[in-house]
């Protein structure tokens, strides 16, 4: 530790006021004064280290974008915009179109949201407004535990438990009740879009719940008390005082969940069936951007094949980034306007 | 609306919210139950001691994958934790500056980047120049995933340290960096450690970025320069294989992985309960 050599005898508060006359207290206020030519070496080094950390994080993010753009340049040049709207996927014939994967990603994620949003928001309301306090902590912990289960374990459970159940029970029931819709027609092999969306829903629900709870926590107490004082029941207080105030934040929470769903890889790869086709039926096997990369990247033989898969990665990156940025902006709007509403 | 019907709606809403919570926790119970039911039966000492057997032969274990996972996570921690903490300190100290806000924003964006994309990135950056899948590539990929998590939790924890503590230290003439290291970081130690352990638990289960960085290996690893097995990749390979014996082992492996991760989260939560003020 470097000590400061010459104590500066600047007049301090003590000297000016509080101290008894005749007593001089010398205080080294050097470290507190504006630095001028006497910067602490340790400070300089430490500052540089932390700045290097910060810069490296920015550099990693920028280089991810740069490398994906660079490594897909040939594919982008070869196929142009048509790549995004082309349906054929035939690596043997060197014909590549990303539409089946874009469709698969969007369809599975939106289906997952349909299932996850009511559960997530309902649970968040329960946790923040209704649950007795002794129940809150354990339930919140269990919800977090759901987020801690690795993707591959969800996939394993999906293959051996969920897929047979969907094939034998869920799909027949849906055909029976909603079979007049084209989405619920045709045979179910168990694997497919519906099963993938169910796994995704379970995986993203903890994110939606925990962010929504955070959002509800920022609603001012006066807002609630005001509603109750006017004679509202608890539900009316929530509906009129809490929900409108937190609406932007809840939408942000949902979009954060959507971002997770779009990029989720292993569990989806294991239960979606991996067929690069667009089918109307939710029972049919499909494929997502993430799953096609996971399946084919290590085995991509030609240069162009790899480039095409990287381009799909680039599309996935751009979409998830947009969704995440939008989510952050919405959550910040209800939070403290620039910092802490976390993950 | 009459008071009676309003009360009815209130009770209905409460019941619905409680039902949502139950429906959300049901899959957790089912998954953990199935994991136990199917995993315990397949669990034996051989899983921890033997190498995988060739296709068609029953028996064998996942010893190499368990050791490989530990190696990869250790490498990721060695890279990701120090850089993450330094970044977190920077974020906490430059709370209101434009660059600080930019870095925080980048951390949140990086946290949302799909892990498979990070896999492609590390593949291009490490696997291609080294001309082969390697433990290094796997460790780096996991470190990139840890980086934003550690940085943001460190920042949050430092923000909980009272300013008066910092001022007291500075007033005693302690240089800024000593104040940060010995007072601020020491005070926030518990919370930062929690963040680190949760980040480790998170990457321990990552599979997607490892498929084409560390790749996987049926034998013992030959250092970090070659392909290296890991528990998640092994579970994946076994789960999608057509062999019953491999399915059995996949369940056992998943139980081991889940036990490691669950025990870590739980112990961290119990150990730090009440020690970090409101630290989520």
Coordinates of C-alpha atoms in Angstrom, one line a residue:
Chain A
X1 CA 0.0 0.0 0.0
X2 CA 1.4 3.4 -1.0
X3 CA 1.2 6.0 1.7
X4 CA 1.0 9.7 0.9
X5 CA 4.3 11.3 1.8
X6 CA 3.4 14.9 2.6
X7 CA 0.3 15.5 4.6
X8 CA -1.5 18.6 3.3
X9 CA -2.6 21.0 5.9
X10 CA -5.7 22.3 4.3
X11 CA -8.3 23.9 6.6
X12 CA -10.8 21.2 7.4
X13 CA -14.2 21.4 8.9
X14 CA -12.8 20.5 12.2
X15 CA -10.2 23.3 12.1
X16 CA -12.7 25.9 11.0
X17 CA -15.4 25.1 13.5
X18 CA -15.5 22.3 15.9
X19 CA -12.0 22.0 17.4
X20 CA -11.0 23.8 20.5
X21 CA -9.0 27.0 20.0
X22 CA -5.3 26.4 19.9
X23 CA -5.6 22.7 18.9
X24 CA -4.7 22.0 15.3
X25 CA -5.8 18.8 13.8
X26 CA -4.0 17.8 10.7
X27 CA -5.9 15.6 8.4
X28 CA -4.6 14.1 5.1
X29 CA -7.3 15.0 2.7
X30 CA -5.0 14.3 -0.2
X31 CA -6.9 11.2 -1.5
X32 CA -10.1 13.2 -1.5
X33 CA -8.7 16.2 -3.4
X34 CA -8.9 16.4 -7.2
X35 CA -6.0 14.5 -8.5
X36 CA -3.3 16.6 -10.0
X37 CA -0.1 14.9 -10.8
X38 CA -0.2 12.7 -7.8
X39 CA -2.5 10.0 -8.8
X40 CA -2.1 6.8 -6.8
X41 CA -0.4 4.2 -8.9
X42 CA -2.7 1.5 -7.5
X43 CA -5.7 3.5 -8.5
X44 CA -4.5 3.9 -12.1
X45 CA -3.8 0.2 -12.4
X46 CA -7.1 -0.9 -10.8
X47 CA -9.0 1.6 -13.0
X48 CA -7.3 0.2 -16.1
X49 CA -8.1 -3.4 -15.1
X50 CA -11.8 -2.7 -14.5
X51 CA -12.0 -0.7 -17.7
X52 CA -10.3 -3.6 -19.6
X53 CA -13.0 -5.9 -18.2
X54 CA -15.7 -3.6 -19.4
X55 CA -14.1 -3.2 -22.8
X56 CA -13.7 -6.9 -23.2
X57 CA -17.4 -7.5 -22.6
X58 CA -18.2 -4.9 -25.3
X59 CA -15.6 -6.4 -27.6
X60 CA -17.1 -9.9 -27.2
X61 CA -20.5 -8.7 -28.1
X62 CA -19.3 -6.7 -31.1
X63 CA -17.0 -9.5 -32.3
X64 CA -19.9 -12.0 -32.1
X65 CA -21.9 -9.8 -34.6
X66 CA -18.8 -9.1 -36.7
X67 CA -17.8 -12.8 -37.0
X68 CA -21.3 -14.0 -37.8
X69 CA -21.5 -11.3 -40.6
X70 CA -18.0 -12.2 -41.9
X71 CA -18.5 -15.9 -41.8
X72 CA -21.9 -15.8 -43.6
X73 CA -20.9 -13.2 -46.2
X74 CA -20.6 -15.7 -49.1
X75 CA -23.9 -17.2 -48.4
X76 CA -25.6 -13.8 -48.1
X77 CA -24.0 -12.9 -51.5
X78 CA -25.1 -16.1 -53.1
X79 CA -28.7 -16.2 -52.0
X80 CA -29.6 -12.6 -51.2
X81 CA -32.9 -11.8 -49.5
X82 CA -34.5 -14.8 -51.2
X83 CA -32.8 -17.0 -48.6
X84 CA -35.3 -15.8 -46.0
X85 CA -38.4 -16.7 -48.1
X86 CA -37.1 -19.8 -49.8
X87 CA -38.6 -23.1 -48.6
X88 CA -36.3 -25.8 -50.1
X89 CA -33.6 -27.2 -47.8
X90 CA -31.5 -29.7 -49.7
X91 CA -27.8 -29.6 -48.7
X92 CA -27.0 -32.4 -51.2
X93 CA -28.2 -30.3 -54.1
X94 CA -26.8 -27.1 -52.5
X95 CA -30.2 -25.5 -52.3
X96 CA -30.8 -23.6 -49.1
X97 CA -33.9 -21.7 -47.8
X98 CA -34.4 -20.6 -44.3
X99 CA -38.1 -20.2 -44.2
X100 CA -39.0 -23.5 -42.6
X101 CA -36.7 -22.7 -39.7
X102 CA -37.9 -19.1 -39.3
X103 CA -41.4 -20.4 -39.4
X104 CA -40.6 -23.1 -36.9
X105 CA -38.9 -20.8 -34.5
X106 CA -41.7 -18.2 -34.6
X107 CA -44.5 -20.8 -34.4
X108 CA -43.0 -22.8 -31.5
X109 CA -42.2 -19.7 -29.6
X110 CA -45.6 -18.0 -30.0
X111 CA -47.4 -21.3 -29.1
X112 CA -45.2 -21.4 -26.0
X113 CA -46.1 -17.9 -25.1
X114 CA -49.8 -18.7 -25.4
X115 CA -49.3 -21.3 -22.7
X116 CA -46.7 -19.6 -20.6
X117 CA -48.1 -16.1 -20.3
X118 CA -51.4 -16.8 -18.4
X119 CA -49.5 -19.2 -16.1
X120 CA -46.6 -16.8 -15.6
X121 CA -48.6 -13.6 -15.1
X122 CA -51.1 -15.4 -12.9
X123 CA -48.4 -16.8 -10.7
X124 CA -46.7 -13.4 -10.5
X125 CA -50.0 -11.9 -9.3
X126 CA -50.4 -14.7 -6.8
X127 CA -46.9 -14.3 -5.5
X128 CA -46.8 -10.6 -5.2
X129 CA -50.4 -9.8 -4.2
X130 CA -52.2 -12.8 -2.8
X131 CA -49.9 -15.5 -1.3
X132 CA -49.4 -15.5 2.4
X133 CA -45.8 -14.5 3.2
X134 CA -44.8 -18.0 4.5
X135 CA -45.7 -19.4 1.1
X136 CA -43.8 -16.8 -1.0
X137 CA -40.2 -17.7 -0.4
X138 CA -40.6 -21.5 -1.1
X139 CA -42.8 -21.0 -4.1
X140 CA -40.4 -18.4 -5.5
X141 CA -37.5 -20.8 -4.9
X142 CA -39.3 -23.6 -6.8
X143 CA -40.0 -21.3 -9.7
X144 CA -36.3 -20.5 -9.8
X145 CA -35.5 -24.2 -9.6
X146 CA -37.5 -24.6 -12.8
X147 CA -35.2 -22.2 -14.5
X148 CA -32.1 -24.0 -13.2
X149 CA -33.0 -27.3 -14.9
X150 CA -30.7 -27.7 -17.8
X151 CA -32.1 -27.7 -21.3
X152 CA -30.8 -31.2 -22.0
X153 CA -32.7 -32.6 -19.0
X154 CA -35.9 -31.0 -20.3
X155 CA -35.2 -32.7 -23.6
X156 CA -34.6 -36.1 -22.0
X157 CA -37.9 -35.8 -20.1
X158 CA -39.6 -34.6 -23.3
X159 CA -38.5 -37.5 -25.3
X160 CA -39.4 -40.3 -22.8
X161 CA -42.4 -38.8 -20.9
X162 CA -43.9 -35.9 -22.8
X163 CA -43.8 -37.3 -26.3
X164 CA -45.6 -40.5 -25.5
X165 CA -48.2 -38.6 -23.5
X166 CA -48.8 -36.1 -26.3
X167 CA -49.2 -39.0 -28.8
X168 CA -51.5 -41.1 -26.7
X169 CA -53.5 -38.5 -24.8
X170 CA -53.1 -34.8 -25.7
X171 CA -53.3 -35.0 -29.5
X172 CA -56.3 -37.3 -29.6
X173 CA -58.1 -35.1 -27.1
X174 CA -57.3 -31.9 -29.2
X175 CA -58.4 -33.6 -32.4
X176 CA -61.6 -34.6 -30.7
X177 CA -62.5 -31.1 -29.4
X178 CA -60.8 -28.7 -31.8
X179 CA -60.3 -31.0 -34.8
X180 CA -62.4 -28.8 -37.0
X181 CA -59.4 -26.4 -37.1
X182 CA -56.6 -27.4 -39.5
X183 CA -54.0 -27.0 -36.7
X184 CA -55.3 -30.0 -34.9
X185 CA -55.7 -32.4 -37.7
X186 CA -53.6 -35.3 -39.0
X187 CA -51.7 -38.0 -37.2
X188 CA -49.5 -37.2 -34.2
X189 CA -46.2 -39.0 -33.7
X190 CA -45.7 -37.3 -30.4
X191 CA -42.7 -35.3 -31.6
X192 CA -43.6 -32.0 -33.3
X193 CA -44.4 -28.4 -32.9
X194 CA -47.0 -28.8 -30.1
X195 CA -44.7 -30.9 -27.9
X196 CA -41.8 -28.4 -28.5
X197 CA -44.0 -25.5 -27.5
X198 CA -45.1 -27.3 -24.3
X199 CA -41.5 -27.8 -23.3
X200 CA -40.6 -24.3 -24.2
X201 CA -43.5 -22.9 -22.2
X202 CA -42.3 -24.7 -19.1
X203 CA -38.8 -23.4 -19.7
X204 CA -39.7 -19.7 -20.1
X205 CA -42.4 -19.4 -17.5
X206 CA -39.9 -18.8 -14.6
X207 CA -38.4 -15.8 -16.5
X208 CA -41.8 -14.3 -17.1
X209 CA -42.9 -14.9 -13.5
X210 CA -39.8 -13.5 -11.8
X211 CA -39.6 -10.4 -13.9
X212 CA -43.3 -9.7 -13.5
X213 CA -43.0 -10.1 -9.7
X214 CA -40.2 -7.5 -9.8
X215 CA -42.4 -5.2 -11.9
X216 CA -45.3 -5.5 -9.5
X217 CA -43.0 -4.7 -6.7
X218 CA -42.3 -1.3 -8.2
X219 CA -46.0 -0.3 -8.0
X220 CA -46.2 2.4 -5.3
X221 CA -48.0 1.4 -2.1
X222 CA -50.0 4.6 -2.3
X223 CA -51.5 3.3 -5.5
X224 CA -52.8 0.2 -3.8
X225 CA -53.9 1.9 -0.6
X226 CA -55.8 4.5 -2.7
X227 CA -57.8 1.8 -4.5
X228 CA -58.5 -0.1 -1.2
X229 CA -59.5 3.2 0.5
X230 CA -62.1 3.7 -2.2
X231 CA -63.6 0.4 -1.3
X232 CA -62.2 -1.8 -4.0
X233 CA -61.9 -5.5 -3.4
X234 CA -58.4 -7.0 -3.6
X235 CA -58.9 -8.1 -7.2
X236 CA -60.3 -4.7 -8.2
X237 CA -57.2 -3.1 -6.6
X238 CA -55.0 -5.4 -8.7
X239 CA -57.0 -4.8 -11.8
X240 CA -57.2 -1.0 -11.5
X241 CA -54.2 -0.1 -9.4
X242 CA -51.5 -2.6 -10.1
X243 CA -51.9 -4.0 -13.6
X244 CA -52.2 -0.8 -15.5
X245 CA -49.2 0.7 -13.7
X246 CA -47.1 -2.4 -14.5
X247 CA -48.4 -3.1 -18.0
X248 CA -45.3 -2.0 -19.9
X249 CA -43.1 -4.0 -17.5
X250 CA -45.2 -7.1 -17.8
X251 CA -45.0 -6.9 -21.6
X252 CA -41.3 -6.5 -21.2
X253 CA -41.2 -9.7 -19.0
X254 CA -43.2 -11.6 -21.7
X255 CA -40.8 -10.4 -24.4
X256 CA -37.8 -11.5 -22.3
X257 CA -39.5 -14.9 -22.2
X258 CA -40.0 -14.8 -25.9
X259 CA -36.3 -14.0 -26.4
X260 CA -35.4 -17.1 -24.4
X261 CA -37.9 -19.3 -26.4
X262 CA -36.5 -18.1 -29.7
X263 CA -32.9 -19.1 -28.9
X264 CA -33.6 -22.3 -26.9
X265 CA -31.9 -25.1 -28.5
X266 CA -31.4 -28.6 -27.0
X267 CA -34.8 -29.3 -25.6
X268 CA -36.5 -28.2 -28.8
X269 CA -34.0 -30.2 -31.0
X270 CA -34.9 -33.3 -29.0
X271 CA -38.7 -33.1 -29.3
X272 CA -39.6 -31.2 -32.4
X273 CA -38.8 -33.9 -34.9
X274 CA -36.4 -32.0 -37.1
X275 CA -38.1 -31.9 -40.4
X276 CA -37.4 -28.8 -42.5
X277 CA -40.9 -28.4 -43.6
X278 CA -43.8 -26.0 -43.0
X279 CA -46.9 -27.9 -41.9
X280 CA -50.2 -26.4 -40.9
X281 CA -50.8 -29.0 -38.3
X282 CA -49.2 -28.5 -34.9
X283 CA -48.8 -32.2 -34.6
X284 CA -46.4 -32.4 -37.5
X285 CA -42.7 -32.4 -37.0
X286 CA -40.9 -29.1 -37.7
X287 CA -37.5 -27.5 -37.1
X288 CA -36.2 -24.3 -35.7
X289 CA -33.2 -22.0 -36.5
X290 CA -31.5 -23.2 -33.3
X291 CA -32.2 -26.9 -33.9
X292 CA -31.0 -27.0 -37.5
X293 CA -27.7 -25.4 -36.3
X294 CA -27.4 -27.9 -33.5
X295 CA -28.2 -30.8 -35.8
X296 CA -26.1 -30.0 -38.8
X297 CA -23.3 -27.7 -37.9
X298 CA -20.7 -30.3 -36.7
X299 CA -21.5 -32.4 -39.9
X300 CA -21.7 -29.6 -42.4
X301 CA -19.3 -30.7 -45.2
X302 CA -19.0 -28.0 -47.7
X303 CA -17.9 -24.4 -47.2
X304 CA -21.2 -23.0 -48.4
X305 CA -23.2 -25.3 -46.1
X306 CA -21.3 -24.0 -43.1
X307 CA -21.8 -20.4 -44.3
X308 CA -25.6 -21.0 -44.7
X309 CA -25.8 -22.3 -41.1
X310 CA -23.9 -19.3 -39.8
X311 CA -26.3 -17.1 -41.7
X312 CA -29.2 -18.8 -40.0
X313 CA -27.3 -18.1 -36.7
X314 CA -27.0 -14.4 -37.7
X315 CA -30.8 -14.2 -38.4
X316 CA -31.4 -15.8 -35.0
X317 CA -29.0 -13.4 -33.3
X318 CA -30.6 -10.3 -34.9
X319 CA -34.2 -11.4 -34.0
X320 CA -33.3 -12.3 -30.3
X321 CA -31.3 -9.1 -30.0
X322 CA -34.3 -7.0 -31.2
X323 CA -36.7 -8.8 -28.9
X324 CA -34.4 -8.5 -25.9
X325 CA -33.6 -4.8 -26.4
X326 CA -37.3 -4.0 -26.7
X327 CA -38.0 -6.0 -23.5
X328 CA -35.3 -4.1 -21.6
X329 CA -36.6 -0.7 -22.7
X330 CA -40.1 -1.7 -21.6
X331 CA -38.9 -3.0 -18.2
X332 CA -36.7 0.1 -17.6
X333 CA -39.7 2.3 -18.2
X334 CA -41.4 1.0 -15.1
X335 CA -38.2 0.4 -13.1
X336 CA -35.7 3.0 -11.9
X337 CA -35.2 4.3 -15.4
X338 CA -31.7 3.0 -16.0
X339 CA -30.3 0.4 -13.8
X340 CA -31.3 -2.4 -11.8
X341 CA -34.3 -4.4 -12.9
X342 CA -31.9 -7.3 -13.4
X343 CA -32.6 -10.5 -15.2
Chain B
X1 CA -72.4 -4.7 -9.7
X2 CA -73.5 -5.7 -6.3
X3 CA -71.1 -6.2 -3.4
X4 CA -71.8 -9.9 -3.5
X5 CA -70.9 -10.4 -7.1
X6 CA -67.8 -8.2 -6.6
X7 CA -66.7 -10.4 -3.7
X8 CA -67.4 -13.5 -5.9
X9 CA -65.2 -12.1 -8.7
X10 CA -62.5 -11.4 -6.1
X11 CA -62.5 -15.0 -4.8
X12 CA -62.6 -16.3 -8.4
X13 CA -59.5 -14.3 -9.3
X14 CA -57.7 -15.5 -6.2
X15 CA -58.5 -19.1 -7.0
X16 CA -57.4 -18.7 -10.6
X17 CA -54.1 -17.2 -9.6
X18 CA -53.5 -20.0 -7.1
X19 CA -54.5 -22.5 -9.9
X20 CA -51.9 -20.9 -12.2
X21 CA -49.2 -21.3 -9.6
X22 CA -50.2 -25.0 -9.1
X23 CA -50.2 -25.6 -12.8
X24 CA -46.8 -24.0 -13.1
X25 CA -45.2 -26.1 -10.4
X26 CA -46.8 -29.4 -11.6
X27 CA -44.2 -29.9 -14.4
X28 CA -41.4 -29.4 -11.9
X29 CA -42.8 -32.1 -9.6
X30 CA -43.3 -34.4 -12.6
X31 CA -39.8 -33.8 -14.0
X32 CA -38.0 -34.2 -10.7
X33 CA -40.2 -37.3 -9.9
X34 CA -39.4 -39.0 -13.2
X35 CA -35.8 -38.1 -12.8
X36 CA -35.7 -39.8 -9.5
X37 CA -37.8 -42.8 -10.5
X38 CA -35.8 -43.6 -13.7
X39 CA -32.4 -42.2 -12.6
X40 CA -32.0 -44.0 -9.3
X41 CA -32.6 -47.4 -10.8
X42 CA -29.9 -46.9 -13.3
X43 CA -27.4 -45.3 -10.9
X44 CA -24.5 -47.5 -9.9
X45 CA -20.9 -47.1 -9.1
X46 CA -19.9 -48.1 -12.6
X47 CA -21.3 -44.8 -13.9
X48 CA -18.7 -42.9 -12.0
X49 CA -15.8 -45.3 -12.6
X50 CA -16.0 -46.7 -16.2
X51 CA -15.6 -45.3 -19.7
X52 CA -18.5 -45.6 -22.1
X53 CA -18.6 -49.0 -23.8
X54 CA -18.8 -49.3 -27.6
X55 CA -22.2 -49.5 -29.2
X56 CA -24.0 -52.7 -28.5
X57 CA -22.2 -53.7 -25.4
X58 CA -24.2 -53.0 -22.2
X59 CA -22.6 -51.5 -19.1
X60 CA -19.9 -48.8 -19.0
X61 CA -20.2 -45.4 -17.4
X62 CA -19.7 -41.7 -17.8
X63 CA -16.5 -41.2 -15.7
X64 CA -14.8 -39.3 -18.5
X65 CA -17.8 -37.1 -19.1
X66 CA -18.0 -36.2 -15.4
X67 CA -14.3 -35.4 -15.2
X68 CA -14.6 -33.5 -18.5
X69 CA -17.5 -31.4 -17.3
X70 CA -15.6 -30.5 -14.2
X71 CA -12.5 -29.6 -16.3
X72 CA -14.6 -27.4 -18.7
X73 CA -16.4 -25.6 -15.9
X74 CA -13.1 -25.0 -14.0
X75 CA -11.6 -23.5 -17.2
X76 CA -14.7 -21.4 -17.8
X77 CA -14.6 -20.2 -14.2
X78 CA -10.9 -19.3 -14.4
X79 CA -11.6 -17.1 -17.4
X80 CA -15.0 -15.8 -16.8
X81 CA -15.1 -15.0 -13.1
X82 CA -12.2 -12.5 -12.8
X83 CA -13.2 -10.6 -16.0
X84 CA -16.8 -10.7 -14.9
X85 CA -16.0 -9.3 -11.4
X86 CA -13.8 -6.5 -12.8
X87 CA -16.5 -5.6 -15.3
X88 CA -19.1 -5.6 -12.4
X89 CA -16.8 -3.2 -10.4
X90 CA -16.5 -1.0 -13.4
X91 CA -20.3 -0.9 -13.8
X92 CA -20.9 -0.1 -10.2
X93 CA -18.4 2.7 -10.2
X94 CA -19.5 4.2 -13.5
X95 CA -23.2 4.0 -12.8
X96 CA -24.2 7.2 -14.5
X97 CA -21.6 7.7 -17.2
X98 CA -22.6 7.1 -20.9
X99 CA -20.0 4.3 -21.4
X100 CA -21.1 2.6 -18.1
X101 CA -24.7 2.6 -19.4
X102 CA -23.4 1.2 -22.7
X103 CA -21.5 -1.6 -21.0
X104 CA -24.5 -2.5 -18.9
X105 CA -26.7 -2.5 -21.9
X106 CA -24.1 -4.8 -23.8
X107 CA -24.1 -7.1 -20.8
X108 CA -27.8 -7.5 -20.9
X109 CA -27.8 -8.0 -24.6
X110 CA -25.0 -10.6 -24.3
X111 CA -27.0 -12.4 -21.7
X112 CA -29.8 -12.8 -24.2
X113 CA -27.6 -14.1 -27.0
X114 CA -28.6 -17.7 -27.6
X115 CA -25.9 -20.1 -26.4
X116 CA -25.9 -21.8 -29.8
X117 CA -24.8 -18.6 -31.4
X118 CA -22.0 -18.3 -28.9
X119 CA -21.1 -21.8 -30.0
X120 CA -20.7 -20.7 -33.6
X121 CA -18.7 -17.7 -32.5
X122 CA -16.2 -19.8 -30.5
X123 CA -16.1 -22.4 -33.3
X124 CA -14.9 -19.7 -35.7
X125 CA -12.6 -18.0 -33.2
X126 CA -10.9 -21.1 -31.7
X127 CA -11.8 -24.3 -33.3
X128 CA -11.0 -23.3 -36.9
X129 CA -7.6 -21.7 -36.1
X130 CA -6.7 -24.7 -33.9
X131 CA -7.9 -27.1 -36.6
X132 CA -9.9 -29.2 -34.2
X133 CA -12.5 -29.4 -31.4
X134 CA -10.9 -28.8 -28.0
X135 CA -11.4 -28.3 -24.3
X136 CA -10.1 -24.8 -24.7
X137 CA -12.9 -24.0 -27.1
X138 CA -15.5 -25.5 -24.8
X139 CA -14.2 -23.6 -21.8
X140 CA -14.1 -20.3 -23.6
X141 CA -17.6 -20.7 -24.9
X142 CA -18.8 -21.4 -21.3
X143 CA -16.8 -18.4 -20.1
X144 CA -18.5 -16.1 -22.6
X145 CA -21.9 -17.2 -21.2
X146 CA -20.8 -16.6 -17.6
X147 CA -19.3 -13.2 -18.3
X148 CA -22.5 -11.1 -18.4
X149 CA -24.2 -13.0 -15.5
X150 CA -21.2 -12.5 -13.2
X151 CA -20.8 -8.8 -14.2
X152 CA -24.4 -7.9 -13.5
X153 CA -24.7 -9.8 -10.2
X154 CA -21.4 -8.3 -9.0
X155 CA -22.7 -4.8 -9.9
X156 CA -26.0 -5.4 -8.1
X157 CA -24.3 -6.6 -5.0
X158 CA -21.8 -3.7 -4.9
X159 CA -24.7 -1.3 -5.2
X160 CA -26.0 -2.7 -1.9
X161 CA -22.9 -1.7 -0.1
X162 CA -23.7 1.5 1.9
X163 CA -21.9 4.6 0.5
X164 CA -21.0 5.6 4.1
X165 CA -18.7 2.6 4.4
X166 CA -16.9 3.6 1.3
X167 CA -16.7 7.2 2.4
X168 CA -15.4 6.2 5.8
X169 CA -12.6 4.3 4.2
X170 CA -11.7 7.1 1.8
X171 CA -11.8 9.6 4.7
X172 CA -9.1 7.6 6.5
X173 CA -6.9 8.1 3.5
X174 CA -7.2 4.7 2.0
X175 CA -6.7 4.9 -1.8
X176 CA -9.7 4.2 -4.0
X177 CA -8.5 0.8 -5.2
X178 CA -7.8 -0.4 -1.7
X179 CA -11.2 0.8 -0.6
X180 CA -12.8 -1.1 -3.5
X181 CA -10.9 -4.3 -2.8
X182 CA -10.8 -4.4 1.0
X183 CA -14.0 -2.6 1.9
X184 CA -16.5 -2.7 -0.9
X185 CA -15.8 -6.2 -2.4
X186 CA -15.2 -7.7 1.0
X187 CA -18.6 -6.4 2.2
X188 CA -20.4 -7.7 -0.9
X189 CA -18.4 -10.9 -0.9
X190 CA -21.3 -13.2 0.0
X191 CA -23.5 -11.9 -2.7
X192 CA -20.8 -11.9 -5.4
X193 CA -19.9 -15.5 -4.4
X194 CA -23.6 -16.4 -4.8
X195 CA -23.7 -14.9 -8.3
X196 CA -20.5 -16.8 -9.2
X197 CA -21.8 -20.1 -8.0
X198 CA -25.1 -19.6 -9.8
X199 CA -23.3 -18.7 -13.0
X200 CA -21.2 -21.9 -12.6
X201 CA -24.4 -24.0 -12.1
X202 CA -25.9 -22.4 -15.1
X203 CA -23.0 -23.2 -17.5
X204 CA -22.6 -26.7 -16.0
X205 CA -25.8 -27.7 -17.8
X206 CA -25.1 -26.0 -21.1
X207 CA -25.1 -28.4 -24.1
X208 CA -25.6 -26.5 -27.3
X209 CA -22.3 -24.5 -27.5
X210 CA -20.3 -27.6 -26.5
X211 CA -21.6 -29.8 -29.4
X212 CA -19.2 -28.0 -31.8
X213 CA -16.6 -26.6 -29.5
X214 CA -15.6 -29.4 -27.0
X215 CA -17.5 -31.9 -29.2
X216 CA -17.4 -35.0 -27.0
X217 CA -15.2 -38.0 -26.5
X218 CA -15.7 -41.6 -25.7
X219 CA -12.3 -41.9 -24.1
X220 CA -10.3 -40.0 -21.5
X221 CA -9.4 -36.6 -22.6
X222 CA -5.8 -36.0 -23.8
X223 CA -5.3 -32.6 -22.2
X224 CA -7.3 -29.5 -23.2
X225 CA -6.1 -29.4 -26.8
X226 CA -8.3 -32.2 -28.0
X227 CA -12.0 -33.1 -27.9
X228 CA -13.3 -33.5 -24.4
X229 CA -16.4 -35.3 -23.1
X230 CA -19.0 -33.5 -20.9
X231 CA -22.0 -34.7 -19.0
X232 CA -24.7 -32.7 -20.9
X233 CA -23.4 -33.7 -24.3
X234 CA -23.1 -37.3 -23.2
X235 CA -26.7 -37.2 -21.9
X236 CA -27.8 -35.7 -25.3
X237 CA -26.0 -38.3 -27.3
X238 CA -27.4 -41.2 -25.2
X239 CA -30.9 -39.8 -25.2
X240 CA -31.2 -39.6 -29.0
X241 CA -29.6 -43.0 -29.5
X242 CA -31.7 -46.0 -30.2
X243 CA -30.2 -48.2 -27.4
X244 CA -32.1 -48.9 -24.2
X245 CA -29.0 -49.3 -22.1
X246 CA -27.9 -45.8 -23.2
X247 CA -31.3 -44.4 -22.4
X248 CA -31.0 -45.9 -18.9
X249 CA -27.6 -44.2 -18.5
X250 CA -28.9 -40.9 -19.9
X251 CA -31.4 -40.8 -17.0
X252 CA -28.7 -41.7 -14.5
X253 CA -26.5 -39.0 -15.9
X254 CA -29.3 -36.4 -15.9
X255 CA -30.0 -37.3 -12.2
X256 CA -26.3 -36.7 -11.4
X257 CA -26.2 -33.4 -13.3
X258 CA -29.5 -32.2 -11.7
X259 CA -28.3 -33.2 -8.2
X260 CA -25.1 -31.2 -8.7
X261 CA -27.0 -28.2 -9.9
X262 CA -29.9 -28.4 -7.5
X263 CA -27.6 -28.9 -4.5
X264 CA -25.5 -26.0 -5.5
X265 CA -28.4 -23.6 -5.9
X266 CA -30.0 -24.8 -2.7
X267 CA -26.9 -24.7 -0.5
X268 CA -26.0 -21.2 -1.8
X269 CA -29.5 -20.0 -1.0
X270 CA -29.4 -21.5 2.5
X271 CA -25.9 -20.3 3.3
X272 CA -26.5 -16.7 2.2
X273 CA -30.0 -16.4 3.5
X274 CA -30.4 -13.1 5.3
X275 CA -26.7 -12.2 4.8
X276 CA -27.3 -10.2 1.7
X277 CA -29.8 -7.5 2.2
X278 CA -32.6 -8.0 -0.3
X279 CA -30.0 -9.4 -2.8
X280 CA -32.1 -11.4 -5.1

